[in-house]
Every structure is written in structure tokens, then in C-alpha cells.
Amino acid sequence: MTDDVTDGVAGGTAGAGRGWRAAARDALYGPGGFYRRPEGPGGHFRTSVHASELFARAVAELLCRVDEVLGAPDVLDFVDMAAGRGELAGGVLAVLPEEVAARTRVRAVEVADRPAGLDPRIEWLAEPPREVTGLLFANEWLDNVPVDVAEVDAAGVPRLVLVDGAGAERLGEPVSGAAERWLARWWPLGGEPGLRAEIGAPRDEAWEDVVGGVERGLAVAVDYWHTADARPPFGTLTGFREGRETAPVPDGSCDITAHVALDACALPGGRVLPQRTALRSLGVTGARPPLTLASTHPVAYVRALASAGEAAELTAAGGLGDFGWLLQPVGVELDDVLPAD
């Protein structure tokens, strides 16, 4: 991150504690950090990728649409950002039509080491690639780009929240500079003591950087989200460990996450929509099979019923269906890939 963005959030670290951004970065990605643990994210929480192979099929369908719009290039890129243990990359590659798969270069981006047994056709990278022609897909990545937290003090002044290794917080210096400007633009805090906000500038920069590596095609970010008309008054910073939400403690023992201001991340031409809308446009509907199929083809009926249940989970209100998709076209028309309703 550039110095002008850290201005106003890097100070006030003397004494016990430091800003949440620095603390979470080390806890998640440093030596022994949460995302370097051998069990991977799937050992602690369930994403859409883990919920059903229908998600990978939908992403494969999206890749095929991008391929068609690009005119079937000799090399079609699929980049899986924050790839975990390669589950989505492998799932997409497994269901692509043979002709498309033969031209597809699949690259998984993750800080952890390459997992054993991963399809050898998948490249494993520690940094996002450049010169991408195709689809870059970031599922639950931006929520783990660490950010600082601001809280309004008793005098009505937003201050940096400092945290120690055990998760205890105190208030530091007033937020100023670029961080103060970001809050004013994207998440204005009133004067009521205790109001909190996550300062999302690092996520905006991270998204702009990976989109900058796409020469032609589409970049997609899928995440917990909120927009300017419904920011949570006390922020969303939290932790996850072994399938349960927990207090965020920056010691490497748990995931540390916060919902994403996707409207702030969006670049010109981008569009944000709920996951249920995106998946339904890609053929994931959750519709139950006709009962007549149960008597004519019972095995097919059972399979279709199971698929409908998985689709319903992926598109459910109050659950995975509420995730946001930020669609960012580069050199193509978004409506040619995923038409607006």
C-alpha cells in the first residue's frame, strides 16, 4: 500500500497494541498464520465452493461465456484468487467442455504451499498474474484483505482502534489524511460514541491492482458485502474458527474477516448484484424436479432433487444467496457476458 493511504491509520501504535490492519496481516499471512495452516480455510468455514459443485459449474459457465465474447482465444485464462487448496480451480477445470479445457490456462493464487494431489494442469502462484485474457475470480478474498478499524470516541472524534495479541482493544490517534477522506466518502461516521467502521481503502487498491492485470475479459469478486445506503453502524469485524463465529484474536488461531464495501471497490463499468441473481443467470435455479420423474426415472429424480437442494442453499436469502458479486468487465461489454435483469 502506498504511503498516502496509510497516512492517518499507521500512527498511534506506541504502547500496547497496533492497528487491526497490521495485526490481522501478520495473523493471517505471516509465518504460522491462519492461511498457512495445513487444514486450509475449508477446515474452519464453508464457502459456496465447498457447499456444492454447482458453484464450480456456474463459474465454468461464466468462463465459457467470456471465452465466447473473446472469440475463443488460443489461450484462455482462468485465475482463482485466494484459491484455498485449489477446490474451485480443480472443480472448474473438471467440468469445462473438452475443447475449452484444452485452451484454458488455470492459475491458482494463494499464500500457502501447493497442496499435494492437485491437478498438474493448475499453476500455483503466490502473486496475481498479469496479462490475463479470460476470467479472474476472487471468491471470499477481499474480506480477508486486512483493514484498519475506526471508532468514535466520547468527544465524537473517529480514532484508530488498536489491538494487542489477545484481542484487547483501545483507541489510538484520530483518523486523518487519506483514511479520513475514505471514511468521509464511503462510510461517514456520525458523532455518537461507539460507532465503528472498517477503512476499506486497502481493498479498493487490492481490487484495482488485480483488475489491472486483466487485459481483456472479466474480473469477479464474491464476498460478504454492504453498500453506502446500509453500512452497519458498529462494523463487521469478526473471527471464525472450526466452523463457528468467534471473537477476532490476531494470534493466527482464527480467521479474521470483515464485510466488504463492494460499491467502494467497484471501478467504472462495474456492477454489483446478489449471488442469487448471478447464479440464476448462470443456470443455478433451485427448482425442484417434476414428481412424474420419480416414477419414470427414480434415480434421476433423486439426483435432481439433491441438486435442487444444493442450488437452493447457494441462492438462499439470509445465507449464501446474499453474498455480493462485483462484476468488472475489461475490454468487453458486461451485458454480453451476464445480461442485466
Tab-separated table of N, CA and C in Angstrom, residues 83-187:
chain	number	residue	atom	x	y	z
A	83	ALA	N	-7.145	-19.098	-3.536
A	83	ALA	CA	-7.597	-20.404	-4.018
A	83	ALA	C	-7.771	-21.450	-2.930
A	84	GLY	N	-7.429	-21.126	-1.689
A	84	GLY	CA	-7.573	-22.141	-0.638
A	84	GLY	C	-6.670	-23.326	-0.915
A	85	ARG	N	-7.255	-24.476	-1.153
A	85	ARG	CA	-6.484	-25.655	-1.535
A	85	ARG	C	-6.797	-26.071	-2.975
A	86	GLY	N	-7.245	-25.114	-3.783
A	86	GLY	CA	-7.453	-25.356	-5.208
A	86	GLY	C	-8.780	-25.989	-5.547
A	87	GLU	N	-9.747	-25.947	-4.615
A	87	GLU	CA	-11.017	-26.629	-4.837
A	87	GLU	C	-11.776	-26.054	-6.031
A	88	LEU	N	-11.846	-24.721	-6.123
A	88	LEU	CA	-12.590	-24.121	-7.232
A	88	LEU	C	-11.853	-24.301	-8.544
A	89	ALA	N	-10.558	-24.091	-8.546
A	89	ALA	CA	-9.778	-24.258	-9.781
A	89	ALA	C	-9.935	-25.670	-10.335
A	90	GLY	N	-9.826	-26.662	-9.448
A	90	GLY	CA	-9.981	-28.041	-9.892
A	90	GLY	C	-11.391	-28.346	-10.340
A	91	GLY	N	-12.381	-27.792	-9.621
A	91	GLY	CA	-13.771	-28.040	-9.984
A	91	GLY	C	-14.139	-27.452	-11.321
A	92	VAL	N	-13.666	-26.243	-11.606
A	92	VAL	CA	-13.944	-25.618	-12.900
A	92	VAL	C	-13.283	-26.403	-14.023
A	93	LEU	N	-12.032	-26.756	-13.849
A	93	LEU	CA	-11.310	-27.491	-14.887
A	93	LEU	C	-11.974	-28.832	-15.182
A	94	ALA	N	-12.533	-29.460	-14.154
A	94	ALA	CA	-13.135	-30.784	-14.322
A	94	ALA	C	-14.410	-30.766	-15.156
A	95	VAL	N	-15.126	-29.641	-15.174
A	95	VAL	CA	-16.424	-29.612	-15.856
A	95	VAL	C	-16.421	-28.775	-17.131
A	96	LEU	N	-15.300	-28.180	-17.483
A	96	LEU	CA	-15.240	-27.423	-18.732
A	96	LEU	C	-15.402	-28.353	-19.932
A	97	PRO	N	-16.077	-27.902	-20.987
A	97	PRO	CA	-16.093	-28.691	-22.227
A	97	PRO	C	-14.664	-28.977	-22.689
A	98	GLU	N	-14.468	-30.131	-23.251
A	98	GLU	CA	-13.118	-30.577	-23.598
A	98	GLU	C	-12.385	-29.565	-24.469
A	99	GLU	N	-13.077	-28.994	-25.442
A	99	GLU	CA	-12.427	-28.055	-26.357
A	99	GLU	C	-11.982	-26.797	-25.629
A	100	VAL	N	-12.788	-26.340	-24.675
A	100	VAL	CA	-12.427	-25.146	-23.908
A	100	VAL	C	-11.303	-25.472	-22.924
A	101	ALA	N	-11.406	-26.601	-22.263
A	101	ALA	CA	-10.382	-27.003	-21.298
A	101	ALA	C	-9.012	-27.108	-21.947
A	102	ALA	N	-8.978	-27.552	-23.203
A	102	ALA	CA	-7.707	-27.723	-23.899
A	102	ALA	C	-6.990	-26.386	-24.116
A	103	ARG	N	-7.753	-25.290	-24.136
A	103	ARG	CA	-7.158	-23.967	-24.356
A	103	ARG	C	-7.012	-23.174	-23.072
A	104	THR	N	-7.485	-23.700	-21.956
A	104	THR	CA	-7.546	-22.925	-20.723
A	104	THR	C	-6.283	-23.092	-19.888
A	105	ARG	N	-5.747	-21.956	-19.485
A	105	ARG	CA	-4.611	-21.921	-18.562
A	105	ARG	C	-5.163	-21.561	-17.186
A	106	VAL	N	-5.116	-22.525	-16.269
A	106	VAL	CA	-5.692	-22.333	-14.939
A	106	VAL	C	-4.570	-21.990	-13.959
A	107	ARG	N	-4.754	-20.860	-13.263
A	107	ARG	CA	-3.752	-20.430	-12.290
A	107	ARG	C	-4.440	-20.131	-10.966
A	108	ALA	N	-3.928	-20.742	-9.913
A	108	ALA	CA	-4.468	-20.558	-8.566
A	108	ALA	C	-3.499	-19.681	-7.785
A	109	VAL	N	-4.033	-18.667	-7.110
A	109	VAL	CA	-3.212	-17.713	-6.366
A	109	VAL	C	-3.488	-17.887	-4.880
A	110	GLU	N	-2.441	-18.213	-4.117
A	110	GLU	CA	-2.619	-18.481	-2.684
A	110	GLU	C	-1.267	-18.355	-1.990
A	111	VAL	N	-1.257	-17.875	-0.732
A	111	VAL	CA	-0.002	-17.725	0.004
A	111	VAL	C	0.529	-19.061	0.508
A	112	ALA	N	-0.354	-20.014	0.730
A	112	ALA	CA	0.069	-21.325	1.229
A	112	ALA	C	0.775	-22.116	0.132
A	113	ASP	N	1.499	-23.149	0.542
A	113	ASP	CA	2.188	-24.005	-0.424
A	113	ASP	C	1.185	-24.787	-1.264
A	114	ARG	N	1.617	-25.205	-2.437
A	114	ARG	CA	0.778	-26.004	-3.314
A	114	ARG	C	0.360	-27.292	-2.611
A	115	PRO	N	-0.933	-27.608	-2.603
A	115	PRO	CA	-1.374	-28.831	-1.933
A	115	PRO	C	-0.995	-30.085	-2.713
A	116	ALA	N	-0.776	-31.142	-2.012
A	116	ALA	CA	-0.467	-32.419	-2.653
A	116	ALA	C	-1.681	-32.921	-3.421
A	117	GLY	N	-1.442	-33.551	-4.566
A	117	GLY	CA	-2.510	-34.171	-5.328
A	117	GLY	C	-3.296	-33.230	-6.211
A	118	LEU	N	-2.917	-31.952	-6.266
A	118	LEU	CA	-3.629	-31.004	-7.118
A	118	LEU	C	-3.386	-31.333	-8.587
A	119	ASP	N	-4.417	-31.163	-9.403
A	119	ASP	CA	-4.314	-31.409	-10.835
A	119	ASP	C	-3.068	-30.712	-11.391
A	120	PRO	N	-2.185	-31.453	-12.049
A	120	PRO	CA	-0.922	-30.850	-12.525
A	120	PRO	C	-1.128	-29.760	-13.565
A	121	ARG	N	-2.310	-29.684	-14.147
A	121	ARG	CA	-2.570	-28.622	-15.129
A	121	ARG	C	-2.760	-27.261	-14.458
A	122	ILE	N	-2.920	-27.228	-13.153
A	122	ILE	CA	-3.150	-25.982	-12.430
A	122	ILE	C	-1.815	-25.407	-11.968
A	123	GLU	N	-1.520	-24.194	-12.409
A	123	GLU	CA	-0.340	-23.487	-11.924
A	123	GLU	C	-0.640	-22.913	-10.542
A	124	TRP	N	0.372	-22.908	-9.669
A	124	TRP	CA	0.195	-22.425	-8.298
A	124	TRP	C	1.087	-21.211	-8.106
A	125	LEU	N	0.477	-20.056	-7.823
A	125	LEU	CA	1.204	-18.804	-7.752
A	125	LEU	C	1.014	-18.134	-6.397
A	126	ALA	N	2.029	-17.400	-5.965
A	126	ALA	CA	1.937	-16.644	-4.725
A	126	ALA	C	1.437	-15.227	-4.970
A	127	GLU	N	1.481	-14.752	-6.201
A	127	GLU	CA	1.055	-13.398	-6.543
A	127	GLU	C	0.140	-13.442	-7.756
A	128	PRO	N	-0.794	-12.492	-7.879
A	128	PRO	CA	-1.686	-12.484	-9.040
A	128	PRO	C	-0.903	-12.307	-10.332
A	129	PRO	N	-1.281	-13.010	-11.380
A	129	PRO	CA	-0.584	-12.876	-12.655
A	129	PRO	C	-0.987	-11.597	-13.386
A	130	ARG	N	-0.232	-11.245	-14.390
A	130	ARG	CA	-0.557	-10.119	-15.254
A	130	ARG	C	-0.896	-10.670	-16.644
A	131	GLU	N	-1.307	-9.795	-17.528
A	131	GLU	CA	-1.607	-10.158	-18.923
A	131	GLU	C	-2.630	-11.284	-19.002
A	132	VAL	N	-3.700	-11.142	-18.231
A	132	VAL	CA	-4.766	-12.146	-18.179
A	132	VAL	C	-5.777	-11.865	-19.282
A	133	THR	N	-6.103	-12.906	-20.043
A	133	THR	CA	-7.170	-12.833	-21.041
A	133	THR	C	-8.172	-13.923	-20.698
A	134	GLY	N	-9.277	-13.522	-20.092
A	134	GLY	CA	-10.252	-14.522	-19.664
A	134	GLY	C	-10.982	-14.064	-18.425
A	135	LEU	N	-11.016	-14.924	-17.395
A	135	LEU	CA	-11.790	-14.673	-16.181
A	135	LEU	C	-10.903	-14.746	-14.953
A	136	LEU	N	-10.926	-13.698	-14.157
A	136	LEU	CA	-10.296	-13.702	-12.837
A	136	LEU	C	-11.415	-13.748	-11.818
A	137	PHE	N	-11.387	-14.737	-10.939
A	137	PHE	CA	-12.481	-14.964	-10.000
A	137	PHE	C	-11.923	-14.987	-8.586
A	138	ALA	N	-12.434	-14.077	-7.744
A	138	ALA	CA	-11.952	-13.949	-6.369
A	138	ALA	C	-13.097	-14.241	-5.408
A	139	ASN	N	-13.184	-15.480	-4.954
A	139	ASN	CA	-14.249	-15.874	-4.042
A	139	ASN	C	-13.773	-15.731	-2.595
A	140	GLU	N	-14.427	-14.842	-1.849
A	140	GLU	CA	-14.091	-14.590	-0.446
A	140	GLU	C	-12.601	-14.281	-0.265
A	141	TRP	N	-12.129	-13.365	-1.076
A	141	TRP	CA	-10.754	-12.868	-0.955
A	141	TRP	C	-10.713	-11.490	-0.294
A	142	LEU	N	-11.517	-10.555	-0.801
A	142	LEU	CA	-11.422	-9.186	-0.321
A	142	LEU	C	-11.748	-9.053	1.165
A	143	ASP	N	-12.618	-9.917	1.692
A	143	ASP	CA	-12.932	-9.816	3.121
A	143	ASP	C	-11.739	-10.160	3.990
A	144	ASN	N	-10.723	-10.810	3.413
A	144	ASN	CA	-9.513	-11.141	4.157
A	144	ASN	C	-8.333	-10.258	3.785
A	145	VAL	N	-8.588	-9.201	3.010
A	145	VAL	CA	-7.575	-8.153	2.842
A	145	VAL	C	-7.668	-7.278	4.089
A	146	PRO	N	-6.649	-7.286	4.942
A	146	PRO	CA	-6.772	-6.621	6.250
A	146	PRO	C	-7.012	-5.116	6.129
A	147	VAL	N	-7.828	-4.603	7.028
A	147	VAL	CA	-8.145	-3.181	7.068
A	147	VAL	C	-8.077	-2.693	8.505
A	148	ASP	N	-7.892	-1.389	8.648
A	148	ASP	CA	-7.945	-0.788	9.965
A	148	ASP	C	-9.389	-0.481	10.335
A	149	VAL	N	-9.598	-0.286	11.627
A	149	VAL	CA	-10.928	-0.007	12.168
A	149	VAL	C	-10.894	1.344	12.860
A	150	ALA	N	-11.947	2.133	12.632
A	150	ALA	CA	-12.106	3.413	13.316
A	150	ALA	C	-13.293	3.330	14.269
A	151	GLU	N	-13.197	4.010	15.402
A	151	GLU	CA	-14.300	4.092	16.363
A	151	GLU	C	-14.426	5.520	16.876
A	152	VAL	N	-15.656	5.973	17.014
A	152	VAL	CA	-15.917	7.322	17.505
A	152	VAL	C	-15.737	7.351	19.024
A	153	ASP	N	-14.941	8.314	19.486
A	153	ASP	CA	-14.694	8.400	20.930
A	153	ASP	C	-15.764	9.248	21.631
A	154	ALA	N	-15.585	9.465	22.922
A	154	ALA	CA	-16.591	10.175	23.713
A	154	ALA	C	-16.784	11.617	23.269
A	155	ALA	N	-15.778	12.175	22.591
A	155	ALA	CA	-15.872	13.549	22.103
A	155	ALA	C	-16.405	13.620	20.676
A	156	GLY	N	-16.775	12.456	20.100
A	156	GLY	CA	-17.291	12.445	18.739
A	156	GLY	C	-16.229	12.391	17.669
A	157	VAL	N	-15.000	12.036	18.038
A	157	VAL	CA	-13.875	12.000	17.093
A	157	VAL	C	-13.571	10.557	16.701
A	158	PRO	N	-13.553	10.227	15.381
A	158	PRO	CA	-13.152	8.876	14.962
A	158	PRO	C	-11.664	8.642	15.222
A	159	ARG	N	-11.365	7.569	15.923
A	159	ARG	CA	-9.975	7.230	16.235
A	159	ARG	C	-9.648	5.821	15.759
A	160	LEU	N	-8.377	5.601	15.515
A	160	LEU	CA	-7.907	4.279	15.135
A	160	LEU	C	-8.061	3.323	16.300
A	161	VAL	N	-8.598	2.138	16.038
A	161	VAL	CA	-8.706	1.100	17.064
A	161	VAL	C	-7.417	0.292	17.067
A	162	LEU	N	-6.789	0.206	18.220
A	162	LEU	CA	-5.577	-0.595	18.391
A	162	LEU	C	-5.925	-1.890	19.095
A	163	VAL	N	-5.183	-2.949	18.813
A	163	VAL	CA	-5.468	-4.267	19.369
A	163	VAL	C	-4.165	-4.942	19.758
A	164	ASP	N	-4.186	-5.707	20.854
A	164	ASP	CA	-3.000	-6.466	21.224
A	164	ASP	C	-3.163	-7.917	20.794
A	165	GLY	N	-2.193	-8.757	21.081
A	165	GLY	CA	-2.195	-10.134	20.611
A	165	GLY	C	-3.294	-10.990	21.181
A	166	ALA	N	-3.898	-10.554	22.298
A	166	ALA	CA	-5.002	-11.299	22.905
A	166	ALA	C	-6.360	-10.798	22.458
A	167	GLY	N	-6.381	-9.772	21.583
A	167	GLY	CA	-7.639	-9.246	21.071
A	167	GLY	C	-8.196	-8.079	21.859
A	168	ALA	N	-7.497	-7.616	22.908
A	168	ALA	CA	-7.963	-6.463	23.688
A	168	ALA	C	-7.725	-5.186	22.887
A	169	GLU	N	-8.717	-4.300	22.901
A	169	GLU	CA	-8.656	-3.085	22.093
A	169	GLU	C	-8.538	-1.831	22.974
A	170	ARG	N	-7.995	-0.778	22.366
A	170	ARG	CA	-8.040	0.565	22.933
A	170	ARG	C	-8.012	1.535	21.761
A	171	LEU	N	-8.335	2.793	22.015
A	171	LEU	CA	-8.356	3.786	20.953
A	171	LEU	C	-7.009	4.498	20.861
A	172	GLY	N	-6.588	4.726	19.620
A	172	GLY	CA	-5.337	5.421	19.358
A	172	GLY	C	-5.590	6.833	18.852
A	173	GLU	N	-4.770	7.278	17.926
A	173	GLU	CA	-4.841	8.633	17.414
A	173	GLU	C	-6.068	8.841	16.533
A	174	PRO	N	-6.489	10.104	16.367
A	174	PRO	CA	-7.582	10.391	15.437
A	174	PRO	C	-7.224	9.964	14.014
A	175	VAL	N	-8.218	9.461	13.293
A	175	VAL	CA	-8.023	9.099	11.891
A	175	VAL	C	-7.873	10.389	11.088
A	176	SER	N	-6.901	10.421	10.175
A	176	SER	CA	-6.640	11.630	9.409
A	176	SER	C	-6.182	11.259	8.010
A	177	GLY	N	-5.893	12.251	7.207
A	177	GLY	CA	-5.315	12.034	5.891
A	177	GLY	C	-6.220	11.258	4.957
A	178	ALA	N	-5.622	10.356	4.157
A	178	ALA	CA	-6.360	9.599	3.158
A	178	ALA	C	-7.416	8.701	3.794
A	179	ALA	N	-7.120	8.159	4.969
A	179	ALA	CA	-8.095	7.312	5.655
A	179	ALA	C	-9.324	8.118	6.047
A	180	GLU	N	-9.106	9.333	6.547
A	180	GLU	CA	-10.225	10.201	6.895
A	180	GLU	C	-11.052	10.537	5.659
A	181	ARG	N	-10.374	10.782	4.540
A	181	ARG	CA	-11.092	11.090	3.296
A	181	ARG	C	-11.888	9.895	2.807
A	182	TRP	N	-11.328	8.678	2.974
A	182	TRP	CA	-12.075	7.486	2.550
A	182	TRP	C	-13.351	7.341	3.384
A	183	LEU	N	-13.241	7.536	4.678
A	183	LEU	CA	-14.421	7.439	5.531
A	183	LEU	C	-15.465	8.479	5.140
A	184	ALA	N	-15.030	9.691	4.881
A	184	ALA	CA	-15.969	10.744	4.516
A	184	ALA	C	-16.693	10.413	3.222
A	185	ARG	N	-15.994	9.779	2.291
A	185	ARG	CA	-16.598	9.451	1.000
A	185	ARG	C	-17.468	8.213	1.058
A	186	TRP	N	-17.005	7.164	1.772
A	186	TRP	CA	-17.655	5.867	1.674
A	186	TRP	C	-18.364	5.398	2.940
A	187	TRP	N	-17.946	5.878	4.095
A	187	TRP	CA	-18.548	5.389	5.339
A	187	TRP	C	-18.521	6.495	6.386
